[in-house]
XYZ file of C-alpha atoms in Angstrom:
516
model
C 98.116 91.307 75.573
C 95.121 88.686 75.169
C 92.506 89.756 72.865
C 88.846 88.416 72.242
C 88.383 87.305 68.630
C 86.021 90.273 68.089
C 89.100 92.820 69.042
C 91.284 91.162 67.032
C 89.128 91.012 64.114
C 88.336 94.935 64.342
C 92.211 95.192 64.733
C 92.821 92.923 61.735
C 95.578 91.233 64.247
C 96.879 87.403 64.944
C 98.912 86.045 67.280
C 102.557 87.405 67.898
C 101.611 90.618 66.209
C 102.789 93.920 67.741
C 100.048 96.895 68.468
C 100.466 100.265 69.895
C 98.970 101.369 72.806
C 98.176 104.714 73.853
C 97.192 106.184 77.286
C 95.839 109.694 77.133
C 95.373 111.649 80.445
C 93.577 114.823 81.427
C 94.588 116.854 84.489
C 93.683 120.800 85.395
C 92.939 121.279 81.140
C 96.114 119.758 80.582
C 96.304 116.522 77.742
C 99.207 114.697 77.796
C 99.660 111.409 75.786
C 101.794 108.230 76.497
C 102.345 105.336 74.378
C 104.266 101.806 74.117
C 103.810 98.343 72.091
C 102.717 95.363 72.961
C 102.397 91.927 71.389
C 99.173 90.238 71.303
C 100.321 86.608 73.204
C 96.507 84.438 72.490
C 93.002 85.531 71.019
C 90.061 84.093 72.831
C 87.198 82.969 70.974
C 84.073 83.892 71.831
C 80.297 83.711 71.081
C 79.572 87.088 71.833
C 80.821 90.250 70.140
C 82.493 92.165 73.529
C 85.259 94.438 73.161
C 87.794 92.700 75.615
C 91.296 92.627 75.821
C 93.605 90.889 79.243
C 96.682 92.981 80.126
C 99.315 91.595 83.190
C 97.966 93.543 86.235
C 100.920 96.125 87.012
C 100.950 97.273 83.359
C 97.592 98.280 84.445
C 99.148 99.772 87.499
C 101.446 101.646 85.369
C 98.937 102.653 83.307
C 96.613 103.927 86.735
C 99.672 105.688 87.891
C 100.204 107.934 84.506
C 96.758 108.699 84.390
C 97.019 110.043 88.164
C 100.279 112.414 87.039
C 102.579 110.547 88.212
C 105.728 109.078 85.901
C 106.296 105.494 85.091
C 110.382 105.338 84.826
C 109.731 101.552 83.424
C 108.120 102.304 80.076
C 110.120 106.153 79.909
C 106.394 107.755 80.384
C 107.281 111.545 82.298
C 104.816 112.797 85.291
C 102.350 115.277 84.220
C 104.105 119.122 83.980
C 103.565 120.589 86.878
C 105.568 121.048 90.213
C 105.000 119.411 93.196
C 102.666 121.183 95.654
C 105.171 122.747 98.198
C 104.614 122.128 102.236
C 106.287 123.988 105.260
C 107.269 122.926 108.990
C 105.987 125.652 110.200
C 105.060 129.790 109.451
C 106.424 132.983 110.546
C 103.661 135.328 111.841
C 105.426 139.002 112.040
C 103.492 141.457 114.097
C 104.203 145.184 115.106
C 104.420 145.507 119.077
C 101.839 148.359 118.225
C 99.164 145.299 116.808
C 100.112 142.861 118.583
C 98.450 139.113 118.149
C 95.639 139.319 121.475
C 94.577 136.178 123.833
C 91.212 135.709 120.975
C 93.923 135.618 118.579
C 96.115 133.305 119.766
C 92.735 131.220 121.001
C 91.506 131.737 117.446
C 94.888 129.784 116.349
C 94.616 127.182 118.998
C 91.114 126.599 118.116
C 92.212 125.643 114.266
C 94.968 123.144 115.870
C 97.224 125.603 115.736
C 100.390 126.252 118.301
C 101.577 129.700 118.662
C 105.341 129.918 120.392
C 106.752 133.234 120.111
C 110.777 133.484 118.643
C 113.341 135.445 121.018
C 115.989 135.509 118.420
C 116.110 135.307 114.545
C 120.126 134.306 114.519
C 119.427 130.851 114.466
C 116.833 131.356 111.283
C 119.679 133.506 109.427
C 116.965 136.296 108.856
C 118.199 138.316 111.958
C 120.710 140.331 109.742
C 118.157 141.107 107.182
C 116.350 143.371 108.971
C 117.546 146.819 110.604
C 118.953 147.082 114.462
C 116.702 149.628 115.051
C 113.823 148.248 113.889
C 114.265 144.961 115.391
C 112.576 146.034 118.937
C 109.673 146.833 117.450
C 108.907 143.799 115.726
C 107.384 140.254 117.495
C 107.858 137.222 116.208
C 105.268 134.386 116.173
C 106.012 130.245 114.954
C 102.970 128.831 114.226
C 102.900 124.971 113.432
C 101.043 121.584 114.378
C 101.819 119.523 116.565
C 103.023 117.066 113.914
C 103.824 119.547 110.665
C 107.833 120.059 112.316
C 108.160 116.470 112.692
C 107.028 114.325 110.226
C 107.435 115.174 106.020
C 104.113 113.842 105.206
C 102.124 116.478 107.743
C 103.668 119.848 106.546
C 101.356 122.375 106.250
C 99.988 123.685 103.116
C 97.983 126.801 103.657
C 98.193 129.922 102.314
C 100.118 133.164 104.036
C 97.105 135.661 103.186
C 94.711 133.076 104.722
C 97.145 132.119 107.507
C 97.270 135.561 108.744
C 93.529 136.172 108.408
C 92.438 134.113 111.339
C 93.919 136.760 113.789
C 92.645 140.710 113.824
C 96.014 142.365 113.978
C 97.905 143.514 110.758
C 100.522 140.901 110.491
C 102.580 138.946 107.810
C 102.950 135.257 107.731
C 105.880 133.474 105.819
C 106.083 130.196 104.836
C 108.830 128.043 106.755
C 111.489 125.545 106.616
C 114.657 124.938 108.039
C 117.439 126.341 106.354
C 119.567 123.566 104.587
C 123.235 123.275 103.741
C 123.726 122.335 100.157
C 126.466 123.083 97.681
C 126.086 126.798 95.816
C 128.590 126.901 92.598
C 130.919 123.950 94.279
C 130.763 125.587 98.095
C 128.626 124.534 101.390
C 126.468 127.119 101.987
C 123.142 127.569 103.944
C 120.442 128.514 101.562
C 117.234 129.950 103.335
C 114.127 130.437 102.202
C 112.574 133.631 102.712
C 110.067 135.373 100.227
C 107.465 138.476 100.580
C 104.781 139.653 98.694
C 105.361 142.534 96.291
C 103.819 145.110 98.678
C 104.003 144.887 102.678
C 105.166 146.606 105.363
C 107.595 143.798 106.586
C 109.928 145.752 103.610
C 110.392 148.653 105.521
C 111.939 146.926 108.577
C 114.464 145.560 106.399
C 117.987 146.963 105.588
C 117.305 146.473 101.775
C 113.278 145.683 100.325
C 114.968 143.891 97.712
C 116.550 141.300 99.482
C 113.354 138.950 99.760
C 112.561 136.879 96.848
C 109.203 137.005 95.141
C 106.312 133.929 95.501
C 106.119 134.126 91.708
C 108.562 133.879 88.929
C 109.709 132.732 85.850
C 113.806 131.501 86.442
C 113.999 130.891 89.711
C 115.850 133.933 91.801
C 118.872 133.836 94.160
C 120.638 136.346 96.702
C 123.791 135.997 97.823
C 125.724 138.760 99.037
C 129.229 138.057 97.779
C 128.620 137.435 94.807
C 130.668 138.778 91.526
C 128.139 140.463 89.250
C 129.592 138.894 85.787
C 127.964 135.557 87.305
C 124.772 134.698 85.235
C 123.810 131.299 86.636
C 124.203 129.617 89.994
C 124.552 125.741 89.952
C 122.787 124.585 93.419
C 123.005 121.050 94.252
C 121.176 119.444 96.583
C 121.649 115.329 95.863
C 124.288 113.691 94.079
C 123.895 113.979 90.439
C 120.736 116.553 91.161
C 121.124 120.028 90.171
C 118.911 123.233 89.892
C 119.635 126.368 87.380
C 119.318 129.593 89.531
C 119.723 133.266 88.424
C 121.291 135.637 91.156
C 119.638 139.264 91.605
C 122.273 141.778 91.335
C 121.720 144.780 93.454
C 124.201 147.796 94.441
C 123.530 148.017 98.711
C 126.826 147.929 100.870
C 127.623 144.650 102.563
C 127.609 145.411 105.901
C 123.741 145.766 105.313
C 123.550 142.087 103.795
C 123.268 138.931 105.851
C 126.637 137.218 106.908
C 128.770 140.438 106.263
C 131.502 140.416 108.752
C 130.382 143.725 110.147
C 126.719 142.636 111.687
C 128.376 138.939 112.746
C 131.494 139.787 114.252
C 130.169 141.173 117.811
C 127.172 138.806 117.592
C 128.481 135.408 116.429
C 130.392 133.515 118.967
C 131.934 130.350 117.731
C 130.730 126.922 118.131
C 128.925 123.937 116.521
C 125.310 124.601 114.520
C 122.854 122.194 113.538
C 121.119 123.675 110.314
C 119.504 120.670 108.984
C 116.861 120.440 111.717
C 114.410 123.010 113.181
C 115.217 124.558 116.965
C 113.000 125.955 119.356
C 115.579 127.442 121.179
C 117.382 129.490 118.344
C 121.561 129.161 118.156
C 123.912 131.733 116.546
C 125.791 131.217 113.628
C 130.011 130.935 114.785
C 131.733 133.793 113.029
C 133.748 131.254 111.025
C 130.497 129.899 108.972
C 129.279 131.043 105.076
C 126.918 133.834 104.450
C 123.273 132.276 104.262
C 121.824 132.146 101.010
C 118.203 133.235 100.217
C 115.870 131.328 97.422
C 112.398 131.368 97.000
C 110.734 129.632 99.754
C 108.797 127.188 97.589
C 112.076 126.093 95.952
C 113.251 124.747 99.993
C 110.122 123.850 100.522
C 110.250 121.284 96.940
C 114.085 120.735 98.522
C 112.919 119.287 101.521
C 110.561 117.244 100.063
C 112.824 115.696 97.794
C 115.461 114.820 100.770
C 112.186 113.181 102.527
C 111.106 110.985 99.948
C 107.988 112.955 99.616
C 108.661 114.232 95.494
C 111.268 113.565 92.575
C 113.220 115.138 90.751
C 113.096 115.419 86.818
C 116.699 116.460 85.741
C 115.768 116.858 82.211
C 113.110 119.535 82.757
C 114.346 120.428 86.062
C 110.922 119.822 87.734
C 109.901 118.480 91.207
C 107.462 116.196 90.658
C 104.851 114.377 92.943
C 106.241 110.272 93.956
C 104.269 108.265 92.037
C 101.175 107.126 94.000
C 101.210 103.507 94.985
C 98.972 101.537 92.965
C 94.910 102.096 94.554
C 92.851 98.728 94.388
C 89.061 99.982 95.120
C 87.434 96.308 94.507
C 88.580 92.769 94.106
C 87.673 89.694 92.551
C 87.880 86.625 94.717
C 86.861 83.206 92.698
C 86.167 80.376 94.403
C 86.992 76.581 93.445
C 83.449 75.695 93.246
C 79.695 77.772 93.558
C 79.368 75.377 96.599
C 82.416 77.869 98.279
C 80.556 81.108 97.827
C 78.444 81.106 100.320
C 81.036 80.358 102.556
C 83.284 82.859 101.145
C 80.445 85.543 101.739
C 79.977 84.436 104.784
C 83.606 85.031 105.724
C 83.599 88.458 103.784
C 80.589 89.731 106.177
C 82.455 88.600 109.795
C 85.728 90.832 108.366
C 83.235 93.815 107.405
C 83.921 93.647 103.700
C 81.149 94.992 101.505
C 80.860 92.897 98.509
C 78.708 91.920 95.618
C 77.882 88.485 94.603
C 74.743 86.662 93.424
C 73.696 84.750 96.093
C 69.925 84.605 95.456
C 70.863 82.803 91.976
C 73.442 81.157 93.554
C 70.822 79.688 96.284
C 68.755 78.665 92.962
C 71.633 77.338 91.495
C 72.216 75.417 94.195
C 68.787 74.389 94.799
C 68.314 72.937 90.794
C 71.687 71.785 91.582
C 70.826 69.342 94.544
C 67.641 68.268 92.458
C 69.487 67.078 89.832
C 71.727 65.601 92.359
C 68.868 63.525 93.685
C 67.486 62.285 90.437
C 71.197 61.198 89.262
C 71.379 59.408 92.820
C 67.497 57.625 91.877
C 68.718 56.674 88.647
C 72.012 55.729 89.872
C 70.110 53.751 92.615
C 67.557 52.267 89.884
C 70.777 51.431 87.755
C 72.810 49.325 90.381
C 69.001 47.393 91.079
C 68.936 46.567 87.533
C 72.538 45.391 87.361
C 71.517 42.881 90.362
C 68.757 41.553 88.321
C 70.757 41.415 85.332
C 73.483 39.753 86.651
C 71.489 37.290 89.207
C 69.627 36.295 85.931
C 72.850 35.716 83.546
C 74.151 33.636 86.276
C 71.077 31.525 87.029
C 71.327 30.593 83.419
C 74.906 29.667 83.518
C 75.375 27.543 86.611
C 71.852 25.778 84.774
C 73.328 25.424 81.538
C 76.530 24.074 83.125
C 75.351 21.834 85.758
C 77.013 18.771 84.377
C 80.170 20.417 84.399
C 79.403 21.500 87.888
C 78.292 17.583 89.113
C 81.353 16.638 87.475
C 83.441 19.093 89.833
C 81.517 17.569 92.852
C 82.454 14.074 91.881
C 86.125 14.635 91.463
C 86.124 16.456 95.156
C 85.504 20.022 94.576
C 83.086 20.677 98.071
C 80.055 22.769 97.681
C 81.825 25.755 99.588
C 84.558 25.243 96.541
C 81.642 25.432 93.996
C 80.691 28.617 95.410
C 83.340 30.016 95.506
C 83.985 29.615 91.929
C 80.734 31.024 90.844
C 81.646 33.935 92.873
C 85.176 34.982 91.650
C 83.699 35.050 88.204
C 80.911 37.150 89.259
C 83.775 39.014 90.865
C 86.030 39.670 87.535
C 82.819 40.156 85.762
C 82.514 43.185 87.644
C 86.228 44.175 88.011
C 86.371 43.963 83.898
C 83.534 45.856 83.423
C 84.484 48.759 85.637
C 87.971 49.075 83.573
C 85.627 49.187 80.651
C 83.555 52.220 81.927
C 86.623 53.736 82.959
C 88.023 53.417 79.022
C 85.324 54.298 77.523
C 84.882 57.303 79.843
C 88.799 58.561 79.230
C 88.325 58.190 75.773
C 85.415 60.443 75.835
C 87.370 63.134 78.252
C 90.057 63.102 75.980
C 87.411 64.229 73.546
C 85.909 66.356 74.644
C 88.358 68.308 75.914
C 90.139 68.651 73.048
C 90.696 72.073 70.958
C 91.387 72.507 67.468
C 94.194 74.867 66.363
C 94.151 77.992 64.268
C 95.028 75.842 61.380
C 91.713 73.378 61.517
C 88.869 73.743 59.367
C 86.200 76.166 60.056
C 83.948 72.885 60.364
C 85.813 71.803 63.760
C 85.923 74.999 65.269
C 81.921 75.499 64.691
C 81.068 71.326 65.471
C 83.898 71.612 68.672
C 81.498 71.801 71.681
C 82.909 74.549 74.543
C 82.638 71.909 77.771
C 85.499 70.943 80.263
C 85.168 67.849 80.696
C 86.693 66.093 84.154
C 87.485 62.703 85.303
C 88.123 62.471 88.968
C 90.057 59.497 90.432
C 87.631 59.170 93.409
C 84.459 58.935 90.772
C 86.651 55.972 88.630
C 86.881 54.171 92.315
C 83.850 54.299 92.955
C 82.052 53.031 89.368
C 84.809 49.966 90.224
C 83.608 49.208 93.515
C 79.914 49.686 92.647
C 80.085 47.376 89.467
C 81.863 44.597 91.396
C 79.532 44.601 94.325
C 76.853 45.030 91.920
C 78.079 41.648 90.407
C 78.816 39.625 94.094
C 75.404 40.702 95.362
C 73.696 39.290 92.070
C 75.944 35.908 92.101
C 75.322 35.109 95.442
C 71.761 33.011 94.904
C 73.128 31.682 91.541
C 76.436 30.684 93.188
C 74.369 28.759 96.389
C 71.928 26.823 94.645
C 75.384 25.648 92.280
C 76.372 24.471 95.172
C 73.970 22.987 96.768
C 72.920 20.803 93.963
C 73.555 16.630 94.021
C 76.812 15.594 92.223
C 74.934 12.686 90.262
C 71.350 14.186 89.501
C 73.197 17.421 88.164
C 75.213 14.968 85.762
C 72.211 13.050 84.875
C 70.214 16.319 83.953
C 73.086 18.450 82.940
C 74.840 18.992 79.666
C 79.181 19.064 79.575
């Protein structure tokens, strides 16, 4: 963590110092607290008194992704308690050939985005030996599913029965739905369906015992299973390696021939064969006679199942929860900095042809900008007025000189030097004139750089933090080229008069007149 000095001062913290954090979130009434340490890396000083601190951006993910519910494995923090909404394929709509669903019904379905397919046989469902013979004829069953819910996890379908069954006029019963499953009951493969009524309905007196349906609401979760030994307390279900679920059977005295998978309903109707129970079929198979009585669980425990298997929830083995996947991380705005306030405009610019909406200053940057290019303009006058001067300066320092040292010069002219020679003397000292004084600039302005860029450390005195000034100072390479090249034209332009009439003088009046 980086901390302003004000935070740090409140905290009574310094560098390398460890501080606990705690994240508190709120869901449905529900307060649940999280918490972790973290060690305070730089403090920032600052004029102003703001309660700031800088955390690495996916702590703050992990941070946005408790508060949402969801668990953060890295830092141990558990998803909010609570199970993980449950979803189905489809729904069974059961309907009495007496009430019937009608051509409004079904058009009241299809109008919601709703297909209505009605199932032949339940074999393939392993409900069919729930229910009694007799009663079978005069029952007609509905699917009713989207056109994506049966195919793809993320569009199950996550409406109520009561409200399900509402949109139609007849009296009929609609049951949650997914395909039956094969996992492992107490160390054996076994189907386990999901099947559940409400408390009171008249579905229970079509079947060959009311109580084998589980209930929508309980406290330890219930399971049937025909053949099993009543001393048996808990069932171990397991339906991913190293994931298990506590169930509790429901013990009930009914003969087995009146149970699902009991030899005596399967025998004439099973013939043998392959079965595919991990999918859903529209055109229903029968169970071979060889195969494991189905067993029943609540259908919001298949329903968490099959989202776990789809990536679509975890699992918490500890508590023995389904929980909701962690959300990926949800960025609602962003930042963008530019290298210089000259790129923002452009930036917006770009931001409006890809349909971004944004927020920036422009308007102050425009004024910016606009103060900006004035001050540009006076530093070019001055910088103009500057470089005249220097000419001036320089044509006047060299007037003197080649005057003051015309004898030496007559006494070059005599021993041969020609007046283009004499020139060009006068010319390459004009010429490291202005060479030596750009190096100077350059020193004296690397010097002040260094200087102003410089910090003091925690251990100064309170006198250097206060008198240390809070610029950045930079020294580009292109702006030390070009004070070079301007101070040694600069000094050619202004030696060029002083360097002619040097040359142009006569070799014997110039030693006459002159001084060595």
């Amino acid at each position: 963590m980086v901390l302003y000095q004000s935070v740090a001062e409140q905290l009574k913290a310094k560098v390398g110092d460890t501080i606990t954090m705690i994240v508190t979130r709120r869901i449905g009434g529900k307060s649940e607290s999280a918490q972790t340490n973290l060690t305070i890396k730089k403090i920032i000083s600052s004029a102003s008194n703001e309660q700031v601190g800088y955390l690495h951006y996916q702590f703050i993910d992990a941070i946005e992704c408790y508060i949402r519910g969801g668990r953060v494995q890295q830092f141990g923090w558990p998803a909010m308690k609570g199970s993980v909404r449950d979803r189905y394929a489809e729904y069974l709509l059961f309907c009495e050939t007496s009430d019937n669903l009608s051509v409004d019904d079904i058009a009241a379905f299809d109008a919601r985005g709703f297909n209505v397919e009605e199932i032949i046989d339940l074999r393939a469902r392993f409900i069919h030996d729930l229910f009694k013979t007799d009663k079978l004829n005069s029952l007609i069953l509905y699917r009713i599913y989207s056109d994506r819910s049966g195919t793809s996890p993320a569009n199950r379908l996550a409406l109520s029965p009561k409200d399900l069954a509402a949109i139609s006029a007849a009296d009929d019963i609609a049951i949650p739905w997914n395909s039956p499953r094969f996992l492992t009951i107490n160390g054996e493969k076994r189907p386990v369906v999901g099947f559940s009524l409400p408390r009171r309905c008249w579905l229970k007196s079509y079947l060959q015992n009311p109580e084998t349906s589980c209930p929508y609401f309980y406290d330890e979760i219930p399971v049937i299973d025909p053949f099993m030994s009543p001393e048996i307390s808990d069932v171990l279900l397991e339906f991913d390696k190293g994931k298990s679920l506590t169930l509790h059977p429901v013990h009930f005295t009914v003969p087995k021939t009146a149970l699902p998978g009991s030899n005596a309903t399967d025998s004439e109707q099973s013939p043998s064969g392959p079965a595919d129970f991990s999918q859903d079929h529209s055109e229903p198979k029968r169970l071979p006679q060889n195969k494991p009585a189905p067993v029943l669980v609540p259908v919001q425990l298949l329903a968490h199942i099959d989202a776990y298997l789809n990536g679509q929830a975890e699992f918490d083995q500890k508590t023995e929860q389904f929980i909701p996947v962690s959300p990926p991380p949800a960025y609602t705005q962003a930042r963008l900095y530019a290298n210089t306030i000259d790129d923002v405009l452009a930036v917006v610019k770009q931001l409006e042809l890809r349909h971004y909406a944004y927020r920036a200053q422009t308007s102050r940057i425009k004024e910016i900008k606009g103060q900006d290019q004035q001050l540009q303009d006076l530093v070019l006058i001055v910088g103009v007025s500057v470089f005249l001067f220097g000419i001036m300066t320089v044509f006047s320092l060299f007037l003197e000189a080649t005057e003051r040292k015309r004898g030496t010069i007559g006494i070059l002219r005599v021993m041969g030097v020609s007046r283009p020679g004499v020139f060009l003397i006068v010319f390459i000292r004009a010429f490291a004139v202005g060479l030596l004084a750009g190096l100077l600039t350059w020193g004296f302005g690397r010097i002040v750089t260094v200087g102003l860029n410089w910090r003091p450390d925690e251990s100064s005195a309170e006198w250097l933090k206060d008198w240390q000034l809070e610029v950045s100072s930079i020294l580009n390479t292109q702006d030390v080229l070009l004070i070079l090249f301007a101070s040694t034209i600069c000094c050619l332009i202004g030696s060029i008069i002083p360097a002619w009439r040097a040359s142009q003088r006569d070799p014997f009046d110039a030693i006459a007149d002159g001084r060595m």
